[in-house]
Coordinates of C-alpha atoms and ligand atoms in Angstrom, one line a residue:
M1 CA 73.8 120.1 80.0
D2 CA 75.1 120.7 83.5
E3 CA 77.9 118.5 84.9
I4 CA 77.0 115.8 87.5
R5 CA 76.1 117.5 90.8
L6 CA 78.5 117.0 93.6
S7 CA 78.3 117.3 97.4
E8 CA 80.4 120.0 99.0
Y9 CA 83.0 117.3 99.8
G10 CA 82.8 116.1 96.2
R11 CA 83.3 119.6 94.9
S12 CA 86.3 120.2 97.2
S13 CA 87.8 116.9 96.0
V14 CA 87.7 117.6 92.3
V15 CA 91.1 119.3 92.3
P16 CA 93.8 117.1 93.7
S17 CA 95.5 118.3 96.9
P18 CA 98.7 120.2 96.3
V19 CA 100.9 117.3 97.4
N20 CA 99.0 114.8 95.2
R21 CA 99.3 117.1 92.2
M22 CA 103.0 117.5 92.8
M23 CA 103.7 113.9 93.3
T24 CA 101.6 112.9 90.3
D25 CA 103.5 115.3 88.1
F26 CA 106.7 113.9 89.3
A27 CA 105.7 110.3 89.1
S28 CA 104.4 110.6 85.5
D29 CA 107.9 110.8 84.1
F30 CA 110.0 109.4 87.0
R31 CA 113.2 107.7 85.8
D32 CA 114.2 104.8 87.9
G33 CA 117.9 104.9 88.8
V34 CA 118.1 108.6 87.7
D35 CA 115.5 110.7 89.7
I36 CA 115.4 110.5 93.4
N37 CA 112.1 110.5 95.3
L38 CA 112.5 111.8 98.9
G39 CA 108.9 112.9 98.8
V40 CA 107.0 109.7 99.1
G41 CA 106.2 108.0 102.5
Y42 CA 107.1 104.6 101.0
V43 CA 108.8 102.2 103.4
N44 CA 112.1 100.5 102.9
E45 CA 111.6 97.8 100.3
E46 CA 114.7 96.0 101.6
T47 CA 113.0 95.1 104.9
I48 CA 109.6 94.0 103.7
P49 CA 109.5 90.4 104.8
V50 CA 108.7 88.9 101.4
D51 CA 109.6 85.3 102.2
A52 CA 107.8 85.4 105.5
I53 CA 104.7 86.7 103.8
R54 CA 104.8 83.9 101.3
Q55 CA 105.1 81.4 104.2
A56 CA 102.3 83.1 106.1
L57 CA 99.9 82.8 103.2
A58 CA 100.8 79.1 102.8
E59 CA 100.2 78.5 106.6
V60 CA 96.9 80.4 106.5
L61 CA 95.6 78.3 103.6
R62 CA 96.9 75.1 105.1
Q63 CA 95.2 75.5 108.5
P64 CA 91.4 76.0 107.9
Q65 CA 90.6 75.1 111.5
T66 CA 92.7 78.0 112.8
Y67 CA 92.2 80.5 109.9
R68 CA 88.6 80.0 109.0
Q69 CA 87.5 81.0 105.4
P70 CA 90.3 83.4 104.7
L71 CA 89.1 84.0 101.2
N72 CA 85.5 84.8 102.1
Y73 CA 83.9 88.0 103.5
G74 CA 84.7 88.9 107.0
G75 CA 83.2 90.6 110.1
S76 CA 83.4 94.3 110.2
A77 CA 85.3 94.5 113.6
G78 CA 88.2 92.4 112.3
T79 CA 89.2 88.7 112.6
S80 CA 89.5 87.3 116.1
N81 CA 92.9 85.9 115.2
L82 CA 94.3 89.2 114.2
I83 CA 92.8 91.1 117.1
A84 CA 94.3 88.5 119.5
S85 CA 97.7 88.8 117.8
I86 CA 97.6 92.6 118.0
R87 CA 96.7 92.4 121.7
R88 CA 99.7 90.2 122.4
Y89 CA 101.9 92.4 120.3
L90 CA 100.9 95.5 122.2
L91 CA 101.3 93.7 125.6
E92 CA 104.8 92.6 124.7
A93 CA 105.8 96.0 123.1
G94 CA 107.2 97.5 126.4
I95 CA 104.9 100.5 126.1
G96 CA 103.3 100.3 129.5
L97 CA 100.2 98.4 128.3
T98 CA 98.9 95.7 130.7
E99 CA 96.1 93.2 130.7
E100 CA 94.3 95.6 133.2
L101 CA 94.5 98.4 130.7
L102 CA 93.6 96.3 127.6
S103 CA 90.9 94.0 128.9
P104 CA 88.2 96.8 129.2
R105 CA 89.1 98.1 125.8
R106 CA 88.5 96.8 122.3
I107 CA 90.7 96.5 119.3
I108 CA 89.1 97.0 115.9
I109 CA 90.5 96.7 112.4
G110 CA 89.9 99.4 109.8
P111 CA 88.7 98.6 106.3
N112 CA 91.9 99.6 104.6
G113 CA 94.8 100.6 106.8
A114 CA 95.0 103.4 109.4
T115 CA 94.1 105.9 106.7
S116 CA 90.6 104.4 106.4
L117 CA 90.1 104.6 110.2
L118 CA 91.1 108.2 110.1
E119 CA 88.7 108.8 107.3
S120 CA 86.0 106.9 109.2
M121 CA 86.5 109.3 112.1
A122 CA 85.9 112.2 109.9
C123 CA 82.6 110.6 108.9
V124 CA 81.3 109.9 112.4
L125 CA 82.4 113.0 114.3
P126 CA 80.3 116.1 113.9
V127 CA 82.0 118.8 111.9
G128 CA 83.8 121.3 114.1
I129 CA 87.4 122.0 115.2
V130 CA 90.1 119.4 115.4
V131 CA 93.2 120.2 117.5
T132 CA 96.5 119.0 116.0
S133 CA 100.2 119.9 116.0
D134 CA 101.9 122.2 113.5
P135 CA 103.5 121.0 111.2
M136 CA 100.6 118.8 110.5
Y137 CA 100.0 115.4 109.0
Y138 CA 99.0 117.1 105.8
I139 CA 97.3 114.1 104.2
Y140 CA 94.8 113.8 107.0
T141 CA 94.4 117.5 107.7
D142 CA 93.7 118.1 104.0
L143 CA 90.9 115.5 104.2
L144 CA 89.5 117.1 107.4
E145 CA 89.3 120.5 105.7
R146 CA 87.6 119.1 102.7
R147 CA 85.1 117.5 105.0
G148 CA 84.4 120.9 106.5
F149 CA 86.4 120.7 109.7
G150 CA 88.5 123.6 111.0
L151 CA 92.0 123.1 112.4
L152 CA 93.5 124.5 115.5
A153 CA 97.2 123.8 114.7
I154 CA 99.5 124.1 117.7
P155 CA 103.3 124.5 117.1
E156 CA 105.6 121.7 118.3
D157 CA 109.2 121.5 119.6
D158 CA 111.5 118.5 120.1
D159 CA 109.0 117.1 122.6
G160 CA 106.0 117.3 120.3
I161 CA 102.9 119.5 120.6
R162 CA 103.5 122.6 122.8
T163 CA 100.9 122.0 125.5
D164 CA 101.4 125.4 127.0
V165 CA 100.5 127.1 123.7
L166 CA 97.6 124.6 123.4
E167 CA 96.1 125.8 126.7
E168 CA 96.5 129.4 125.7
Q169 CA 94.9 128.9 122.4
L170 CA 92.0 127.0 123.8
R171 CA 91.5 129.8 126.3
D172 CA 91.6 132.3 123.4
L173 CA 88.8 130.3 121.6
G174 CA 86.4 131.4 124.3
P175 CA 82.9 130.0 123.7
R176 CA 84.1 128.5 120.4
A177 CA 86.0 125.9 122.4
A178 CA 82.6 124.2 122.4
D179 CA 83.2 123.4 118.7
V180 CA 86.2 121.2 119.5
Q181 CA 85.4 117.7 118.4
A182 CA 88.7 115.9 118.8
F183 CA 92.4 116.1 119.4
Y184 CA 94.5 114.4 116.7
V185 CA 98.2 114.0 117.4
V186 CA 100.7 111.9 115.6
T187 CA 103.0 110.6 118.3
V188 CA 106.1 110.4 116.1
N189 CA 105.0 113.3 114.0
N190 CA 104.7 113.2 110.2
P191 CA 106.4 115.3 108.8
S192 CA 108.9 116.1 111.5
C193 CA 109.4 112.8 113.4
A194 CA 109.4 114.8 116.6
I195 CA 108.6 112.2 119.4
L196 CA 105.8 113.2 121.7
S197 CA 107.4 113.0 125.2
D198 CA 105.7 111.2 128.1
A199 CA 105.2 114.5 130.0
R200 CA 103.5 116.1 126.9
R201 CA 101.4 113.1 126.3
R202 CA 100.0 113.3 129.9
E203 CA 99.5 117.0 129.6
L204 CA 97.7 116.7 126.3
I205 CA 95.3 114.1 127.8
R206 CA 94.8 116.2 130.9
I207 CA 93.9 119.2 128.8
A208 CA 91.5 117.2 126.7
W209 CA 89.9 115.8 129.8
D210 CA 89.6 119.2 131.4
L211 CA 87.9 120.4 128.3
S212 CA 85.6 117.4 128.3
Q213 CA 84.6 118.1 131.9
R214 CA 84.0 121.8 131.0
L215 CA 81.8 120.9 128.0
G216 CA 80.0 118.0 129.8
R217 CA 80.9 115.6 126.9
K218 CA 83.9 113.4 126.1
V219 CA 86.3 115.0 123.6
P220 CA 88.4 112.1 122.2
V221 CA 92.2 112.2 122.0
I222 CA 93.2 110.3 118.9
L223 CA 96.9 109.3 119.1
D224 CA 98.2 108.2 115.8
R225 CA 101.1 105.8 116.7
A226 CA 101.9 105.0 113.0
Y227 CA 105.7 105.4 113.5
E228 CA 105.9 104.6 117.2
D229 CA 107.2 101.0 116.6
L230 CA 110.1 102.6 114.6
V231 CA 111.9 104.3 117.4
H232 CA 115.4 103.2 116.2
D233 CA 117.7 105.4 118.3
P234 CA 118.8 103.2 121.2
A235 CA 119.2 106.3 123.4
V236 CA 115.4 106.9 123.2
A237 CA 113.1 105.0 125.6
R238 CA 110.0 103.4 124.1
P239 CA 107.1 105.9 124.5
V240 CA 104.4 104.9 127.0
S241 CA 101.0 104.4 125.5
G242 CA 98.5 107.2 126.1
L243 CA 96.0 104.6 127.2
A244 CA 98.0 104.3 130.4
Y245 CA 97.0 107.9 131.2
D246 CA 93.4 107.7 130.1
P247 CA 91.1 109.0 132.9
A248 CA 87.8 107.9 131.5
G249 CA 87.8 106.4 128.0
V250 CA 88.7 109.5 126.0
V251 CA 92.0 108.2 124.5
F252 CA 92.0 106.1 121.3
E253 CA 95.2 104.9 119.7
I254 CA 95.5 104.2 116.0
G255 CA 98.2 101.9 114.8
T256 CA 99.3 100.3 111.5
L257 CA 101.3 97.3 110.4
S258 CA 102.3 99.3 107.2
K259 CA 105.6 100.6 108.7
V260 CA 106.7 97.4 110.4
L261 CA 105.4 94.7 108.0
A262 CA 104.2 96.0 104.6
P263 CA 101.8 98.8 103.5
G264 CA 100.4 96.4 100.9
L265 CA 98.7 94.3 103.7
R266 CA 96.6 97.4 104.4
I267 CA 96.1 96.7 108.1
G268 CA 95.3 99.5 110.5
Y269 CA 93.8 99.1 114.0
L270 CA 92.3 101.2 116.7
V271 CA 92.4 100.6 120.4
G272 CA 90.0 102.3 122.8
S273 CA 87.0 102.0 125.0
D274 CA 83.8 100.6 123.6
G275 CA 80.9 103.0 123.2
P276 CA 79.0 104.8 120.5
F277 CA 82.2 106.2 118.9
L278 CA 83.6 102.7 118.4
Q279 CA 80.3 101.2 117.4
A280 CA 79.9 103.9 114.7
L281 CA 83.4 103.2 113.4
I282 CA 82.7 99.5 113.1
Q283 CA 79.5 100.2 111.1
R284 CA 81.5 102.6 109.0
T285 CA 83.9 99.7 108.2
S286 CA 81.0 97.6 107.1
D287 CA 79.7 100.5 104.9
A288 CA 83.1 101.1 103.3
G289 CA 83.9 97.5 102.3
F290 CA 82.5 95.0 104.9
S291 CA 86.0 94.5 106.4
A292 CA 89.7 94.6 105.7
A293 CA 90.6 91.7 103.3
V294 CA 90.4 88.6 105.5
V295 CA 93.3 86.9 103.9
T296 CA 95.7 89.8 104.7
Q297 CA 94.3 90.0 108.3
E298 CA 95.2 86.3 108.8
I299 CA 98.6 86.7 107.1
S300 CA 99.3 89.6 109.5
S301 CA 98.1 87.5 112.4
W302 CA 100.5 84.7 111.5
L303 CA 103.4 87.2 111.0
L304 CA 102.7 88.9 114.4
D305 CA 102.7 85.5 116.1
H306 CA 105.7 84.0 114.4
R307 CA 108.0 86.6 113.0
I308 CA 107.5 90.0 114.5
R309 CA 110.5 90.1 116.9
A310 CA 113.2 89.5 114.2
Q311 CA 111.2 91.7 111.8
L312 CA 111.2 94.7 114.2
E313 CA 114.9 94.4 114.8
N314 CA 115.5 94.2 111.1
V315 CA 113.3 97.2 110.2
R316 CA 114.7 99.4 113.0
A317 CA 118.3 98.5 112.1
G318 CA 117.6 99.4 108.4
Y319 CA 116.2 102.9 109.3
R320 CA 118.9 103.4 111.9
E321 CA 121.6 102.9 109.4
K322 CA 120.0 105.3 106.9
A323 CA 119.2 107.9 109.6
M324 CA 122.8 108.0 110.7
A325 CA 124.2 108.3 107.2
V326 CA 121.7 111.0 106.2
R327 CA 122.4 113.0 109.3
G328 CA 126.1 112.8 108.6
W329 CA 125.6 114.1 105.0
L330 CA 123.2 116.8 106.2
N331 CA 126.0 118.0 108.6
E332 CA 128.7 117.7 106.0
Y333 CA 126.9 119.5 103.1
L334 CA 124.1 121.7 104.6
A335 CA 125.1 122.6 108.2
D336 CA 125.8 126.2 107.3
D337 CA 122.4 126.6 105.5
L338 CA 120.2 125.0 108.1
A339 CA 118.7 126.5 111.2
C340 CA 117.1 123.3 112.5
I341 CA 117.1 119.6 111.8
R342 CA 114.4 117.5 113.3
G343 CA 114.0 113.7 113.1
G344 CA 116.5 110.9 112.8
Q345 CA 115.6 109.0 116.0
A346 CA 112.4 107.4 114.9
G347 CA 110.4 106.9 111.7
F348 CA 112.1 107.8 108.4
Y349 CA 111.8 111.5 107.9
F350 CA 114.0 114.5 108.5
Y351 CA 112.3 117.9 108.7
L352 CA 114.7 120.7 107.8
T353 CA 114.4 124.4 108.4
F354 CA 116.7 126.6 106.3
R355 CA 118.0 129.9 107.7
T356 CA 117.2 131.9 104.6
I357 CA 116.7 129.6 101.6
E358 CA 113.1 129.1 100.5
T359 CA 111.9 125.7 99.6
H360 CA 108.4 126.2 98.3
E361 CA 107.3 125.2 94.8
G362 CA 108.2 128.5 93.2
S363 CA 111.6 128.8 94.9
P364 CA 114.9 128.6 93.0
F365 CA 115.9 125.7 95.3
F366 CA 112.8 123.7 94.3
R367 CA 113.2 124.6 90.7
Y368 CA 116.9 123.6 90.7
L369 CA 116.0 120.2 92.1
T370 CA 113.1 119.5 89.8
R371 CA 115.1 120.9 86.8
T372 CA 112.4 123.5 86.1
T373 CA 114.6 126.7 86.2
G374 CA 114.3 127.1 82.4
A375 CA 118.1 127.4 82.1
E376 CA 119.5 124.5 80.1
I377 CA 122.8 124.7 82.0
V378 CA 120.9 123.8 85.2
D379 CA 118.1 121.6 83.9
G380 CA 119.9 119.7 81.1
P381 CA 118.5 119.5 77.6
S382 CA 114.7 119.0 77.4
G383 CA 114.9 115.3 76.3
D384 CA 117.6 114.4 78.8
R385 CA 117.0 116.3 82.1
K386 CA 119.7 116.0 84.8
P387 CA 118.7 113.9 87.9
R388 CA 115.8 115.4 89.7
V389 CA 115.1 115.3 93.5
M390 CA 111.6 115.5 94.9
Y391 CA 110.8 116.4 98.5
I392 CA 107.7 117.7 100.4
P393 CA 107.9 121.5 100.8
G394 CA 107.1 122.7 104.3
E395 CA 104.5 125.1 102.9
F396 CA 102.2 122.1 102.5
C397 CA 102.8 120.9 106.0
V398 CA 102.2 124.0 108.1
H399 CA 98.8 125.6 108.7
P400 CA 98.6 128.4 106.1
R401 CA 97.1 130.8 108.7
G402 CA 99.1 129.5 111.7
S403 CA 102.2 131.0 113.3
L404 CA 104.5 128.8 111.2
A405 CA 103.1 129.9 107.8
D406 CA 106.2 132.0 107.0
T407 CA 108.7 129.5 108.4
G408 CA 107.1 126.8 106.3
R409 CA 108.3 128.4 103.2
R410 CA 111.9 127.6 104.4
Q411 CA 111.2 124.0 105.4
L412 CA 111.0 120.6 103.8
R413 CA 110.4 117.0 104.7
L414 CA 112.8 114.5 103.3
S415 CA 112.0 110.8 103.5
Y416 CA 114.9 108.3 103.8
G417 CA 112.4 105.4 103.8
Y418 CA 112.4 104.4 100.2
E419 CA 115.7 105.3 98.4
G420 CA 119.0 103.5 99.0
L421 CA 122.1 105.0 100.6
D422 CA 123.7 105.9 97.3
A423 CA 120.7 107.8 96.1
L424 CA 120.2 109.5 99.5
H425 CA 123.9 110.7 99.3
S426 CA 123.5 112.0 95.8
A427 CA 120.2 113.8 96.8
I428 CA 121.9 115.7 99.6
R429 CA 124.8 116.7 97.4
L430 CA 122.3 118.0 94.9
M431 CA 120.5 119.9 97.7
K432 CA 123.8 121.6 98.5
E433 CA 124.1 122.6 94.8
A434 CA 120.5 123.8 94.9
A435 CA 121.2 125.9 98.0
D436 CA 124.2 127.5 96.4
Y437 CA 122.2 128.2 93.2
A438 CA 119.4 129.7 95.3
Q439 CA 121.9 132.1 96.8
T440 CA 123.3 133.2 93.5
V441 CA 119.9 134.0 91.9
R442 CA 118.5 135.8 94.8
Ligands
PLP501 C1 100.8 109.7 110.5 C2 100.3 108.6 109.6 N1 99.1 107.9 109.9 C3 98.7 107.0 109.2 C4 99.3 106.6 108.0 C5 98.7 105.5 107.1 O1 98.9 104.2 107.5 P1 98.2 103.1 106.7 O2 99.2 102.6 105.7 O3 97.9 102.0 107.7 O4 97.0 103.6 106.0 C6 100.5 107.2 107.7 C7 101.2 106.8 106.4 O5 102.2 107.3 106.0 C8 101.0 108.2 108.5 O6 102.1 108.9 108.2

């Protein structure tokens, strides 16, 4: 008998994405306290506000007049308490958002974090081209490709997406520019943590608006601000919201409470102008699960209203300390091998470009760190492998047919979010050993 028939999307989802496969392999025999995982996007466990969450739950259950029916089903746009709390949070964030900018716009809550809002967008937009920066947020671009979208991946520098290259490439598309359905840019990029500068943000929006006018339809600019609340370098000004530069309701900002409170709450939100796009996203939330869990929406509302200032300070301080330490170790151990270090001012990733050493899955560097060289002296005996280090190879982050495809083979993303300082230090020492090994077996 034939297997169960699948849609095109179903067929392309049968095989896990390369990153999922790699992480699953690694997680299946991960040894706590021995192996070091710099690959996951997990946040800092130390700064998840466990006590405050416990208190928030108690308050939500104790105040039924304020937090109505928190254990029942909820409306698909989000609870009014949480929406009001996010509105206040954004107004107080010092990112150029005013009542004037926010009152004509809506805030909606996705069914399950920012990820689900991104997935919803892939459902409601027509298949076509999505413009993004290179290196790309590989988790979402992988989904977009499985849904049939094409990517126009534009290289970035320290200020984010290169808008000069973007204009050039849009011109080169010729009539195919009519297939562009959206711009998707992560404002503190994942994987690189490059911060989109104000000038680039304005340019990006201007270019999208020019294209919209040319095509006679609005082309949305989706700004993913997942890490924007985690600008921890005091020398960097808080970025100004793209909504401040929105000429006519084409800018939509997606945010998440995962990075500042806890991913387990699964709260992601979208801010933008009401209209068919937003309406379709709300219906999609209903289709996907009615709403985000009401109880975690209300817990989040309480946390935003009562604890967020101290929490933000705590979270930023935690990442600042780690970023400085990791940068110091990168300089101490790997400076001679590296051509470029990006990150360290916001979020919790460094994105490294080696001069000559390759980092992809088949490379000696990768095999040294995952103890898969086949040489017992490097890997340790089979029942007792030496400590392993996992990172995200750049080859999975760059567009395989883009201008960075070759460079990506010498790049990697390391996350300092999850592991503690001692493990991070050990990991970078092991990376130095792996770099030396890679040079000897060349
Ligand atoms: C750029 C970006 N957007 C969105 C998300 C997902 O956020 P959430 O936990 O709200 O689904 C992440 C998580 O790592 C991310 O890196």
